[in-house]
Tab-separated table of C-alpha atoms and ligand atoms in Angstrom:
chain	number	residue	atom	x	y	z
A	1	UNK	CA	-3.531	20.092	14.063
A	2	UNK	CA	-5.855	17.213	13.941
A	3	UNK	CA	-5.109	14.702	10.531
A	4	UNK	CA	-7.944	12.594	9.556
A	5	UNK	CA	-6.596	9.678	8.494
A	6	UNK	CA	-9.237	7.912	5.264
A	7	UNK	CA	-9.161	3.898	6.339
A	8	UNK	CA	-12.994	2.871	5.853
A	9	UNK	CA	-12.624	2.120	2.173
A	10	UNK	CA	-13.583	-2.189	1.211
A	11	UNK	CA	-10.174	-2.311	-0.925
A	12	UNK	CA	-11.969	-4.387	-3.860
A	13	UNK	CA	-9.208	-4.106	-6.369
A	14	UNK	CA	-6.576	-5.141	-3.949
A	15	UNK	CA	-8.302	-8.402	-3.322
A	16	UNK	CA	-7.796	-11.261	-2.470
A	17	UNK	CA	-5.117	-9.606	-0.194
A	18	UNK	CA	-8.047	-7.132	1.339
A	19	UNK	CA	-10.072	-10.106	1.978
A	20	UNK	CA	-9.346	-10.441	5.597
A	21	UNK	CA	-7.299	-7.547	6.199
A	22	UNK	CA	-8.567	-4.070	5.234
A	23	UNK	CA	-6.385	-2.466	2.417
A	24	UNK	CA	-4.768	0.534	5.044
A	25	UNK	CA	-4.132	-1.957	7.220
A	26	UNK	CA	-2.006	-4.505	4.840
A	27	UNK	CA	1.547	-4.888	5.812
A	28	UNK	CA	4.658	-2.908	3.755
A	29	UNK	CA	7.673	-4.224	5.586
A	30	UNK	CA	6.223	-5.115	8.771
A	31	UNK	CA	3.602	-2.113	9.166
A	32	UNK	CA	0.330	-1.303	7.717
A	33	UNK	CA	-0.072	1.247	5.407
A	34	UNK	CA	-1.531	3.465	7.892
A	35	UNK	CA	1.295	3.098	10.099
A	36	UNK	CA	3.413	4.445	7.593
A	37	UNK	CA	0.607	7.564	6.455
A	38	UNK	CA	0.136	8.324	10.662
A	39	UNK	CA	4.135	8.139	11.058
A	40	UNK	CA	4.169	11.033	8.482
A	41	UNK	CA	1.162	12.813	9.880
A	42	UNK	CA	2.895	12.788	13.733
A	43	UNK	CA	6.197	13.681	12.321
A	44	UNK	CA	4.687	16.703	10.766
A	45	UNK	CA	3.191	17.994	13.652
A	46	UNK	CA	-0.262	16.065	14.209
A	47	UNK	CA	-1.735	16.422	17.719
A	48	UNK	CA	-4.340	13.891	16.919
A	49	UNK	CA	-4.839	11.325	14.756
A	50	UNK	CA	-8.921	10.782	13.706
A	51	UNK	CA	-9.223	7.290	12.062
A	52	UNK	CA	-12.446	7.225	9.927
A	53	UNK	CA	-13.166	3.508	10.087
A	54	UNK	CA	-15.785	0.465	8.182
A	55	UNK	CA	-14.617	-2.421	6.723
A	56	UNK	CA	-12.239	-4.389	8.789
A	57	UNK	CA	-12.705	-1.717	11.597
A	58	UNK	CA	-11.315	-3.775	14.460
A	59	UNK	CA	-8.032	-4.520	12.758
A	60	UNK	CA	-7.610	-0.735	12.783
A	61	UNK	CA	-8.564	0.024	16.507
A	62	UNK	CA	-6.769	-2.641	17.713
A	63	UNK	CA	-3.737	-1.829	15.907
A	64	UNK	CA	-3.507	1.874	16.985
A	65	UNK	CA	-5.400	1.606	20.375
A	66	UNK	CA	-6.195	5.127	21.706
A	67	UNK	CA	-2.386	6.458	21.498
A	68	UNK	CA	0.085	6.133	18.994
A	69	UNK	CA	3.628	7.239	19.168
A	70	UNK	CA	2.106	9.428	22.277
A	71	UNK	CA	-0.642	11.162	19.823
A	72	UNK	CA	-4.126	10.540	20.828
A	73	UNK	CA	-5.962	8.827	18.579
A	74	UNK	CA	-10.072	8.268	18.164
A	75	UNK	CA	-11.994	6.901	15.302
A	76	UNK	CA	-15.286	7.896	13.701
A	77	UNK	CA	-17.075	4.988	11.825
A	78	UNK	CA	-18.492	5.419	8.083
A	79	UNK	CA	-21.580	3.360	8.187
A	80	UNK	CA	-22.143	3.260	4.558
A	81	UNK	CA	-18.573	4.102	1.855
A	82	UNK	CA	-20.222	6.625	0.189
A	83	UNK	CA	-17.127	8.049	-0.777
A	84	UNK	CA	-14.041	10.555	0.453
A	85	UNK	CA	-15.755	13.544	1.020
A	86	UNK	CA	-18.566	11.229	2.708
A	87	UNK	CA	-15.677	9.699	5.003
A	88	UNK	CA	-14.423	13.156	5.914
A	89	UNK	CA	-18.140	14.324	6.489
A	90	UNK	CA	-18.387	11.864	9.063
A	91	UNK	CA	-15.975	13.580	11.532
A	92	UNK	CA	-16.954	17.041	10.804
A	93	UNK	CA	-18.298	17.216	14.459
A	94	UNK	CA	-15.031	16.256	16.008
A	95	UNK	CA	-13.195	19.057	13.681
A	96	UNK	CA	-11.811	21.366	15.757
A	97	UNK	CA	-9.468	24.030	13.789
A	98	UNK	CA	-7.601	23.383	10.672
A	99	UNK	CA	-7.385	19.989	9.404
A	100	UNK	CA	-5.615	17.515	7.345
A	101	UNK	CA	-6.685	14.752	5.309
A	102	UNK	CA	-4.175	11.472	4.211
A	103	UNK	CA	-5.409	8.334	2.265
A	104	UNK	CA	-4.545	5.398	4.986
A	105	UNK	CA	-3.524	3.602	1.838
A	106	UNK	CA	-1.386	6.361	0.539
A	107	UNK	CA	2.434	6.534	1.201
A	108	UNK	CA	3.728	9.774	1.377
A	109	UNK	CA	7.425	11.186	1.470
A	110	UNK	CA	7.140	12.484	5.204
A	111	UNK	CA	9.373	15.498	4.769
A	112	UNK	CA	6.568	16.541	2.447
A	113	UNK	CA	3.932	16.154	4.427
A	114	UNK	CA	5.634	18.227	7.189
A	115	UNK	CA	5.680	20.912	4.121
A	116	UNK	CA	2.154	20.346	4.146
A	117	UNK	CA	0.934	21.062	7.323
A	118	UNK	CA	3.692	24.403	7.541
A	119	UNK	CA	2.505	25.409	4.381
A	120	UNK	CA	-1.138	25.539	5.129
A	121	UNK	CA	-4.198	25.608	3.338
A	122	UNK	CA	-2.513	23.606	1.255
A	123	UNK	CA	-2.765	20.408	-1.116
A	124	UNK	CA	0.005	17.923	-1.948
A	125	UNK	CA	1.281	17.325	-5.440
A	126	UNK	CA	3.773	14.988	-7.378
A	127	UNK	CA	5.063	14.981	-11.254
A	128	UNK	CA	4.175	12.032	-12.861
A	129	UNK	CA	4.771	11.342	-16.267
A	130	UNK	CA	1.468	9.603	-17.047
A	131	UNK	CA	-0.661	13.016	-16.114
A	132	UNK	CA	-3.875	12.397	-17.594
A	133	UNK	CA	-4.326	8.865	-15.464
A	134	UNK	CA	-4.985	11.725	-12.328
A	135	UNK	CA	-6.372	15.219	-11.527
A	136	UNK	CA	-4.319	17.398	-12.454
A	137	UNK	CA	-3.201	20.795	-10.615
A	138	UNK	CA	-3.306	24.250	-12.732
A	139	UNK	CA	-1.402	27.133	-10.505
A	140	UNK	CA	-1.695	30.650	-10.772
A	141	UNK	CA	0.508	33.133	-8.881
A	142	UNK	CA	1.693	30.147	-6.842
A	143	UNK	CA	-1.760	28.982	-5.334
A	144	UNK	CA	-3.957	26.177	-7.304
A	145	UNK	CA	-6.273	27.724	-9.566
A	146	UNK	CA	-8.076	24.437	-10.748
A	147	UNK	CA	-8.034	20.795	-10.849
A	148	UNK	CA	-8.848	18.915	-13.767
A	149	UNK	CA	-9.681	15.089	-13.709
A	150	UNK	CA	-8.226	12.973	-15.977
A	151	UNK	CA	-7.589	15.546	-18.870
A	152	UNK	CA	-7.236	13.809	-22.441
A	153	UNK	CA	-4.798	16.846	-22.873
A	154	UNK	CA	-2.813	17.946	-19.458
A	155	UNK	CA	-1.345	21.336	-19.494
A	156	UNK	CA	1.569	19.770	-17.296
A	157	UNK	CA	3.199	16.907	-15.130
A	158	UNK	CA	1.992	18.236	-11.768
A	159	UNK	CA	-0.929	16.632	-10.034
A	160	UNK	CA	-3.247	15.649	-6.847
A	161	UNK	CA	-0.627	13.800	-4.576
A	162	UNK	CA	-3.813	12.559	-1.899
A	163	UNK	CA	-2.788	15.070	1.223
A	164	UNK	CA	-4.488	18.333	2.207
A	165	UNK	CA	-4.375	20.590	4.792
A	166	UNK	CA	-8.160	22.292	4.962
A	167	UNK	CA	-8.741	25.546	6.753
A	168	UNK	CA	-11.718	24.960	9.180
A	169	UNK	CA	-14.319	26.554	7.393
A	170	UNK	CA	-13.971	23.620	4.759
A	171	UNK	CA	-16.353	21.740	7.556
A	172	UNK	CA	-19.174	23.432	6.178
A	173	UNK	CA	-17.849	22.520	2.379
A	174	UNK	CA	-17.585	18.398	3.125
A	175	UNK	CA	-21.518	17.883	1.593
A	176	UNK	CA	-21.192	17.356	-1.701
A	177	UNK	CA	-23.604	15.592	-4.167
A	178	UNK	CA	-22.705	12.211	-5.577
A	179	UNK	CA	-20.871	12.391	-8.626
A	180	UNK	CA	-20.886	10.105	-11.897
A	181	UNK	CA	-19.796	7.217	-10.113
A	182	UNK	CA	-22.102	7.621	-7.365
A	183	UNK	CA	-19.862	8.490	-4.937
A	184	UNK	CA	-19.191	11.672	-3.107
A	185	UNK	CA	-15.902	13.062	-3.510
A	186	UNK	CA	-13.227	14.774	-1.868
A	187	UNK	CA	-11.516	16.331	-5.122
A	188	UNK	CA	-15.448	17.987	-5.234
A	189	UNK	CA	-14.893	19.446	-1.963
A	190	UNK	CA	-11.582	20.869	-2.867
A	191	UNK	CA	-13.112	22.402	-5.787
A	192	UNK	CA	-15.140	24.600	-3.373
A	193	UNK	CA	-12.238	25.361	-0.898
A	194	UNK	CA	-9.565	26.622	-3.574
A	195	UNK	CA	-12.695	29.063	-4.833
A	196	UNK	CA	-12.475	30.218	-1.717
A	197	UNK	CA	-9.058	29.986	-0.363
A	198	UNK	CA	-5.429	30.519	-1.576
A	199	UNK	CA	-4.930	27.167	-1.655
A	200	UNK	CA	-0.689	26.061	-2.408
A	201	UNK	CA	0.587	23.191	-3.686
A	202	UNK	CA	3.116	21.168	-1.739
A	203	UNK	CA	5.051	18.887	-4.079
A	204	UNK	CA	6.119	15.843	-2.538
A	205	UNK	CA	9.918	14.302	-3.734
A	206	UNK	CA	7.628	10.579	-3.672
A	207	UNK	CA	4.087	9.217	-3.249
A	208	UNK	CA	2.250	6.069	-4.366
A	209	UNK	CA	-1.336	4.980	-3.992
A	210	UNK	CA	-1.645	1.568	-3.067
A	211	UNK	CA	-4.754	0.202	-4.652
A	212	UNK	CA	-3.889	-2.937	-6.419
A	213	UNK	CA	-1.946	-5.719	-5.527
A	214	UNK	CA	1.295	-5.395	-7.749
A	215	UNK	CA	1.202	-1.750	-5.800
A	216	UNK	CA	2.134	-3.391	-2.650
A	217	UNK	CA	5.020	-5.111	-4.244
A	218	UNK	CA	5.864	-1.125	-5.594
A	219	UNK	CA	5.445	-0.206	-1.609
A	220	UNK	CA	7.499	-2.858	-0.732
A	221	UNK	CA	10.591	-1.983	-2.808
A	222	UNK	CA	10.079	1.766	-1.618
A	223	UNK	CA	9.914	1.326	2.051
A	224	UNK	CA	12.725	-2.046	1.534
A	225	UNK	CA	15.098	0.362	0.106
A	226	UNK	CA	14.965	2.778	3.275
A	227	UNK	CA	16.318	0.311	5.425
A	228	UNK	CA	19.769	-0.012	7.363
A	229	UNK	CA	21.404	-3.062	7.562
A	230	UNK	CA	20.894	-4.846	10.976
A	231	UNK	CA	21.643	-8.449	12.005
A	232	UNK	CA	20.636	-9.628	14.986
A	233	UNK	CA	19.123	-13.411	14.090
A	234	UNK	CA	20.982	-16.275	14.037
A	235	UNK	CA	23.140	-16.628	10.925
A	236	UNK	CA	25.086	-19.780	10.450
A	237	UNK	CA	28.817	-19.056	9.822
A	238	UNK	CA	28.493	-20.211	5.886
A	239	UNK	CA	25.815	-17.830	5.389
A	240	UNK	CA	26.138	-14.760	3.423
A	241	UNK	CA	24.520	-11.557	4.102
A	242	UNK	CA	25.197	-9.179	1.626
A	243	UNK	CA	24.141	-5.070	1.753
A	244	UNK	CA	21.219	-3.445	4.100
A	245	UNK	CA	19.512	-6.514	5.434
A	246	UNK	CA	17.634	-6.760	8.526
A	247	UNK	CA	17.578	-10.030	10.694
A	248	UNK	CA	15.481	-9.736	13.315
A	249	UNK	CA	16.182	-11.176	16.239
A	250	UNK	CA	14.908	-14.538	16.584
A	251	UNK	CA	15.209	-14.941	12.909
A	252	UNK	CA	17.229	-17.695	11.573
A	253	UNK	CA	19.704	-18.127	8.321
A	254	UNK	CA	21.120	-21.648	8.185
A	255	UNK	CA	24.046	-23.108	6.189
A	256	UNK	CA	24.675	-22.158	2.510
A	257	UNK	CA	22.221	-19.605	2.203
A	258	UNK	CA	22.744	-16.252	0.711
A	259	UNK	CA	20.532	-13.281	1.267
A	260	UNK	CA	20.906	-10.320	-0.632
A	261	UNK	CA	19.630	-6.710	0.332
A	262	UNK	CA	17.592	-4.824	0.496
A	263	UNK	CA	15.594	-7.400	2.762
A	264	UNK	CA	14.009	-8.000	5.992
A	265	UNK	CA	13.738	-11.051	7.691
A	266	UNK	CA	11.568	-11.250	10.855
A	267	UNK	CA	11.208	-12.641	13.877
A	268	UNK	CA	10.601	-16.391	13.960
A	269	UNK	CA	11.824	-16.743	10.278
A	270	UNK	CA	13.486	-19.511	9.251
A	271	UNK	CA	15.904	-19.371	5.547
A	272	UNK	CA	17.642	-22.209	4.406
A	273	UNK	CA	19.611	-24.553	4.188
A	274	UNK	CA	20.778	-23.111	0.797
A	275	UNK	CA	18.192	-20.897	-0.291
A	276	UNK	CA	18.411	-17.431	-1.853
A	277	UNK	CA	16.804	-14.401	-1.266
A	278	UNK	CA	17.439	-11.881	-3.418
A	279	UNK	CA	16.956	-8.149	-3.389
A	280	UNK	CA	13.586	-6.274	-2.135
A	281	UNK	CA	12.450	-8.910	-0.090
A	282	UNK	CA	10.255	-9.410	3.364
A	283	UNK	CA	10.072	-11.754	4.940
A	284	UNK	CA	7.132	-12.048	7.931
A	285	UNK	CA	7.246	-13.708	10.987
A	286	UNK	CA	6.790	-17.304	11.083
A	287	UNK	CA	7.930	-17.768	7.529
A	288	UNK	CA	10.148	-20.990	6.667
A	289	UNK	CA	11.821	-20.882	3.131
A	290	UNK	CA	13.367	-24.007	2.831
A	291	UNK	CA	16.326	-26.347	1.026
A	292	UNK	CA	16.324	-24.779	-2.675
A	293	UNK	CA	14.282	-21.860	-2.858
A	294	UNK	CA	14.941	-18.824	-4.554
A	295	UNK	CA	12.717	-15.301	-3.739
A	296	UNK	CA	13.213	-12.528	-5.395
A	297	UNK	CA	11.411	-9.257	-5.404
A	298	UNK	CA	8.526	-10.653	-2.830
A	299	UNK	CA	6.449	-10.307	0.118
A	300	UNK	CA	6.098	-13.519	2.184
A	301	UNK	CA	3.983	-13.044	4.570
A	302	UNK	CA	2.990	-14.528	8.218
A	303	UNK	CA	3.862	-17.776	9.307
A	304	UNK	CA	3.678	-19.154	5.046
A	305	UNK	CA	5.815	-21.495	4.398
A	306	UNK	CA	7.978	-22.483	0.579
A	307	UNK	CA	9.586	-25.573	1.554
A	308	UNK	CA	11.546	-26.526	-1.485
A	309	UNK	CA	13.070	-26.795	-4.696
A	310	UNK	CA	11.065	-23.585	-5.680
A	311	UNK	CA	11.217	-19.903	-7.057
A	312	UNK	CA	9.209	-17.187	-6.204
A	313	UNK	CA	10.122	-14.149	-8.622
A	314	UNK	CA	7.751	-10.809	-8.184
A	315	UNK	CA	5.243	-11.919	-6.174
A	316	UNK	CA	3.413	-11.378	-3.169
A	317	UNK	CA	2.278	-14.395	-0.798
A	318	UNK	CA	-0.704	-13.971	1.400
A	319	UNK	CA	-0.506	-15.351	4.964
A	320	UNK	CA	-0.040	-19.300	6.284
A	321	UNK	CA	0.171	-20.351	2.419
A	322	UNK	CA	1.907	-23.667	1.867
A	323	UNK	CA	3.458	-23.951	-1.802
A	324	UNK	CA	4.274	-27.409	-2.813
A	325	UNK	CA	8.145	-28.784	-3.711
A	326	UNK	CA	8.839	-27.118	-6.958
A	327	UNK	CA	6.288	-24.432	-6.720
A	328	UNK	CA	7.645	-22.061	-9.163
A	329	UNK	CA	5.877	-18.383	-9.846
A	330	UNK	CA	7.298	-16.965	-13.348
A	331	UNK	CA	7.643	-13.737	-13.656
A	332	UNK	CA	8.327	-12.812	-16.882
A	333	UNK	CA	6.702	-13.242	-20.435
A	334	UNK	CA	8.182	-15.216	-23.483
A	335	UNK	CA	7.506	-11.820	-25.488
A	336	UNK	CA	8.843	-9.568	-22.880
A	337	UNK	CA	5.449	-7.777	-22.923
A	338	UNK	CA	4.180	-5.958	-19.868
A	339	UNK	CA	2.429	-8.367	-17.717
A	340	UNK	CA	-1.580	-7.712	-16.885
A	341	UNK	CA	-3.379	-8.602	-13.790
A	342	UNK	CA	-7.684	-9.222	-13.623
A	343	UNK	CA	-8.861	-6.191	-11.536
A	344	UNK	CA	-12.832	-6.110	-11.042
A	345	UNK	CA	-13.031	-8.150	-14.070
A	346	UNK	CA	-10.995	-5.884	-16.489
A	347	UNK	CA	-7.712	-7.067	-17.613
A	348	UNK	CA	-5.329	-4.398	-16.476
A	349	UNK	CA	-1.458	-4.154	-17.420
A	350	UNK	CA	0.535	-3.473	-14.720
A	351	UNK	CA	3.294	-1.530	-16.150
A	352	UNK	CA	5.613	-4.189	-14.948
A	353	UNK	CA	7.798	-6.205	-17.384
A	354	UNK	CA	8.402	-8.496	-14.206
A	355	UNK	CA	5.349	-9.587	-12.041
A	356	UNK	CA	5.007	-13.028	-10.209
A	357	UNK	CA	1.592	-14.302	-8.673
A	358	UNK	CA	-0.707	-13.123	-6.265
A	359	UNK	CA	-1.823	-15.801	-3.628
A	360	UNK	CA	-4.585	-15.219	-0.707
A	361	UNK	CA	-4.140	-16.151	2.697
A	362	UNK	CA	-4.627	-19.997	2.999
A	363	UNK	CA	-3.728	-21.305	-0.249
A	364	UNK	CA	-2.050	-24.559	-0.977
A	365	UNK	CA	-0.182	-25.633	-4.257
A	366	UNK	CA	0.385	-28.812	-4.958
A	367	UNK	CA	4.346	-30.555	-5.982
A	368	UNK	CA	5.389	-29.150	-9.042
A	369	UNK	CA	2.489	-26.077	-9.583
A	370	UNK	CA	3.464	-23.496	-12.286
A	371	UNK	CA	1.916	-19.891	-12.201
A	372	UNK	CA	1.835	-17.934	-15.034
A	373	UNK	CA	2.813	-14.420	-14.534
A	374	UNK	CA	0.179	-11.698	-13.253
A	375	UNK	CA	-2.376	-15.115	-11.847
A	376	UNK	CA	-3.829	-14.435	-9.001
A	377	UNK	CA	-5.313	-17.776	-6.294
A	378	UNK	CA	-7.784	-16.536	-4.200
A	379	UNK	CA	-8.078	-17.254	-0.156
A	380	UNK	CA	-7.908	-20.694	0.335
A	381	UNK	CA	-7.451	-22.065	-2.883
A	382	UNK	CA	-5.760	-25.267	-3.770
A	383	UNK	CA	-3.894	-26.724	-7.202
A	384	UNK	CA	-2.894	-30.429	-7.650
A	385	UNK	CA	0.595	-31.447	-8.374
A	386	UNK	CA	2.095	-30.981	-11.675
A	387	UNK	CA	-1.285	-27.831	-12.746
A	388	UNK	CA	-0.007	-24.757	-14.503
A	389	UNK	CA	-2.112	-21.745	-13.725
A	390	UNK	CA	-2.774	-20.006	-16.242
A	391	UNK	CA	-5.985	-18.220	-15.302
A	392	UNK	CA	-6.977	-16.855	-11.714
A	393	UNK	CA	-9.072	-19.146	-9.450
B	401	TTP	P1	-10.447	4.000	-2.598
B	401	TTP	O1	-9.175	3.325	-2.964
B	401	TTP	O2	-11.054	4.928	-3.578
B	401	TTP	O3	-11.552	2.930	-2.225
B	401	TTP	P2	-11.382	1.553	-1.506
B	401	TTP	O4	-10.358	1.617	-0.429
B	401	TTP	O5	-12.735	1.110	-1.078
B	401	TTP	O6	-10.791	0.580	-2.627
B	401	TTP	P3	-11.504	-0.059	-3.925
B	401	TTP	O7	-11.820	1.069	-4.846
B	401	TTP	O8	-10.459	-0.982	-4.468
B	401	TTP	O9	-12.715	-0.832	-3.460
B	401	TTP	O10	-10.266	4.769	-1.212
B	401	TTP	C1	-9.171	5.573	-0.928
B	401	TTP	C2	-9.044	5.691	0.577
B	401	TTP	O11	-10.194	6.315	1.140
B	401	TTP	C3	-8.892	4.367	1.275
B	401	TTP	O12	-7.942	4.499	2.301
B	401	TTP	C4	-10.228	4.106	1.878
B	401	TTP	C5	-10.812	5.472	2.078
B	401	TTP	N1	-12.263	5.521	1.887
B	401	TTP	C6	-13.071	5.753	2.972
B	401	TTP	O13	-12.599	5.907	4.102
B	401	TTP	N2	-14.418	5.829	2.768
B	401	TTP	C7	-14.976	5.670	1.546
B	401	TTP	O14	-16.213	5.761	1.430
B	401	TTP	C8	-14.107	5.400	0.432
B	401	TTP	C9	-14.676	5.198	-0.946
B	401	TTP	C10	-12.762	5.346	0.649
C-alpha cells in the first residue's frame, strides 16, 4: 500500500525552531519527525512512501533520497498550502490502490498504525481527556458514523488520531471547498468517505501532534523514554552513568560528571568536567556542555554550546547557540501556575507546570542572562550580560 506522508505544511506556530528547518523535518532524538511517521508507515506494511513536499522541500528529499529503509520513495510538491485535503489532492495521479495518509509531524504508536493499514478503510483514534480541543469520533455498530469538530459538548473521549487508510475511490473525494479558515481539509474529505464506506476506527495506545514548540520537548520525553541503554563514548572513570543512556560513539563524558537517563548523547558531544544532565535529555552532535552546567528535561541541539556555570531546565536549544557563563533558563513560576508560551501572537498556556525557554538557531546570551519561563529568542538573537528576559525577542 502506498502511505502519503503530509510534510509541505510552513510550521508557523513551531517557530522560531521551523525557521530553517521545516516542522516534519525537526529532530526528536536524532531523527525528524518524519523519520519516525515513515518508520511506522514501513513497519506496517508500506510499499511506498509519497512525500507531499513545499516549504523547506530540499531538507526532505535530501534526507530520504529515493529509498528509505529499502521502500521507494517519490515526492509530489504542493505549490501553494492550501490545506490537507489540498496536499493529498496533489498526488491523486500517483494513487494507485488503497492509500494511507500520516501527518509528517505526527508521532504515532507504530503497532497501531500496522492496525491501521490491516484494518482497512480505516481511521486512527486516541482517548484524550480534553475531547472537545479535537474532532471527535461517534461509532455505530463498530464503524465511524460521524465526526464532530471541536464539540462544546463531546459524547465521549475517543477522537481523530491523524492516520487513515482510504479505499481508492476516495481519489475522486480529495476536492473539497475551502472551509471557514480558508483552507481545504482532510477531516472534509473523510466526511464524504465514511458516507460512503464502513469506515473503523483504529485506536492507537499513543499519539501526539507536534505543532508547537513545548510539543517537541513532549516528543522528546516520548521517543527518550524508548531507549536502551548503550555506551560506547568515552566516559572518564569518575563519571557516572546512571539508567538507559546512550553514548554514542565518539561522544565524550569527562571527570565528575553525572548523567542521568533517559538521555542520549551523540556523536562529537562533549559533557563536563562536572556537569549534570538529568533525565529526558538529547544531546546533538557537536554539543559541548561545559564545567557547571546542569540540563534537565532539554533538547540541545547541533554543534550549541553551554559553557558554564549554567542551568538549562525544560527547554529546547536551537542549533550552534552559544549561552553565556551563568546562562540560566527557569522553568518554573513563583505561583506554580501553568506556564504560557506567545503562539501567532496569542498567549497560549502550555499545560506544563515546568517549561524552560525556547532559543532559535544562532542565538547568543550574554554572562549572567536570565530567561523567564515559556520566553522564546528568535534566530540569531543576542542579550547583554546580566538582561533578564522576560518577554520574547
Ligand atoms: P498543520 O500543522 O495544520 O500546518 P503547518 O504544518 O503549516 O503548521 P502551522 O499551522 O503551525 O503553520 O499541518 C499538518 C501537517 O500537514 C503538517 O505535516 C504539514 C502538512 N500540510 C501540508 O502538507 N500541506 C498543507 O497545505 C498544510 C496546511 C499542511
Amino acid at each position: 500500500m502506498q502511505a502519503i506522508v503530509l510534510a509541505a505544511g510552513k510550521g508557523t506556530r513551531m517557530q522560531p525552531l521551523s525557521n530553517e528547518v521545516p516542522k516534519p523535518m525537526l529532530s526528536v532524538v536524532g531523527r525528524p519527525i518524519a523519520a519516525h511517521t515513515a518508520d511506522a508507515a514501513v513497519e506496517a506494511g508500506a510499499d511506498e512512501l509519497v512525500f507531499v513536499v513545499g516549504y523547506g522541500e530540499q531538507t526532505v528529499r535530501e534526507f530520504f533520497g529515493e529509498s528509505y529503509q529499502g521502500v521507494p520513495v517519490s515526492y509530489v510538491v504542493q505549490d501553494e498550502q492550501q490545506g490537507t485535503a489540498d496536499a493529498v489532492r496533489a498526488t491523486s495521479d500517483h494513487i494507485d490502490g488503497p492509500f494511507a495518509v500520516l501527518y509528517g509531524d505526527n508521532l504515532y504508536d507504530p503497532e497501531g498504525i500496522s492496525r491501521l493499514f490491516e484494518e482497512a478503510p480505516s481511521i486512527a483514534s486516541f482517548r484524550v481527556p480534553n475531547p472537545s480541543n479535537y474532532g471527535v469520533l461517534s461509532v455505530e455498530d463498530g464503524a465511524v458514523a460521524e465526526i464532530m469538530e471541536k464539540p462544546d459538548a463531546p459524547q465521549n473521549d475517543l477522537v481523530n488520531g491523524g492516520a487513515y487508510v482510504f479505499p481508492e475511490d476516495a481519489r475522486d473525494m480529495l476536492d473539497v471547498p475551502l472551509s471557514e479558515r480558508g483552507e481545504r481539509e482532510l477531516t472534509d474529505v473523510l466526511d464524504r468517505v465514511i458516507a460512503e464506506f464502513t469506515v473503523t476506527p483504529v485506536t492507537l495506545s499513543r499519539w501526539m501532534d507536534v505543532g508547537r514548540p513545548w510539543e517537541l520537548l513532549e516528543a522528546n520525553e516520548w521517543k527518550l523514554g524508548t531507549v536502551e541503554r548503550r555506551v560506547e563514548g568515552d566516559v572518564s572513570g569518575n563519571a557516572t552513568i546512571q539508567g538507559s543512556v546512550v553514548v554514542e560513539e565518539g561522544a565524550t563524558i569527562r571527570d565528575g560528571s553525572v548523567v542521568e537517563g533517559p538521555a542520549y548523547i551523540s556523536e562529537g558531544a562533549t559533557v563536563g568536567p562536572n556537569a549534570y544532565i538529568r533525565g529526558c535529555t538529547y544531546v546533538a552532535p557537536d554539543v559541548y556542555v561545559g564545567h557547571a552546567v546542569e540540563v534537565k528535561n532539554s533538547v540541545l541541539l547541533e554543534r550549541t554550546t553551554v559553557g558554564h556555570l549554567s542551568y538549562v531546565g525544560d527547554s529546547v536549544v536551537g542549533r550552534d547557540v552559544n549561552f553565556g557563563a551563568g546562562t540560566n533558563a527557569a522553568n518554573l513560576r513563583h505561583d506554580g501556575d501553568v506556564v504560557s508560551m506567545t503562539v501567532k501572537g496569542d498567549d497560549v498556556p502550555t499545560g506544563r507546570k515546568k517549561l524552560g525557554a525556547i532559543v532559535g538557531d544562532g542565538v547568543k546570551t550574554g554572562i549572567n542572562t536570565s530567561l523567564d519561563p515559556g520566553v522564546k529568542l528568535s534566530s540569531g538573537a543576542r542579550t547583554k550580560p546580566g538582561e533578564a528576559i522576560y518577554q520574547d525577542r
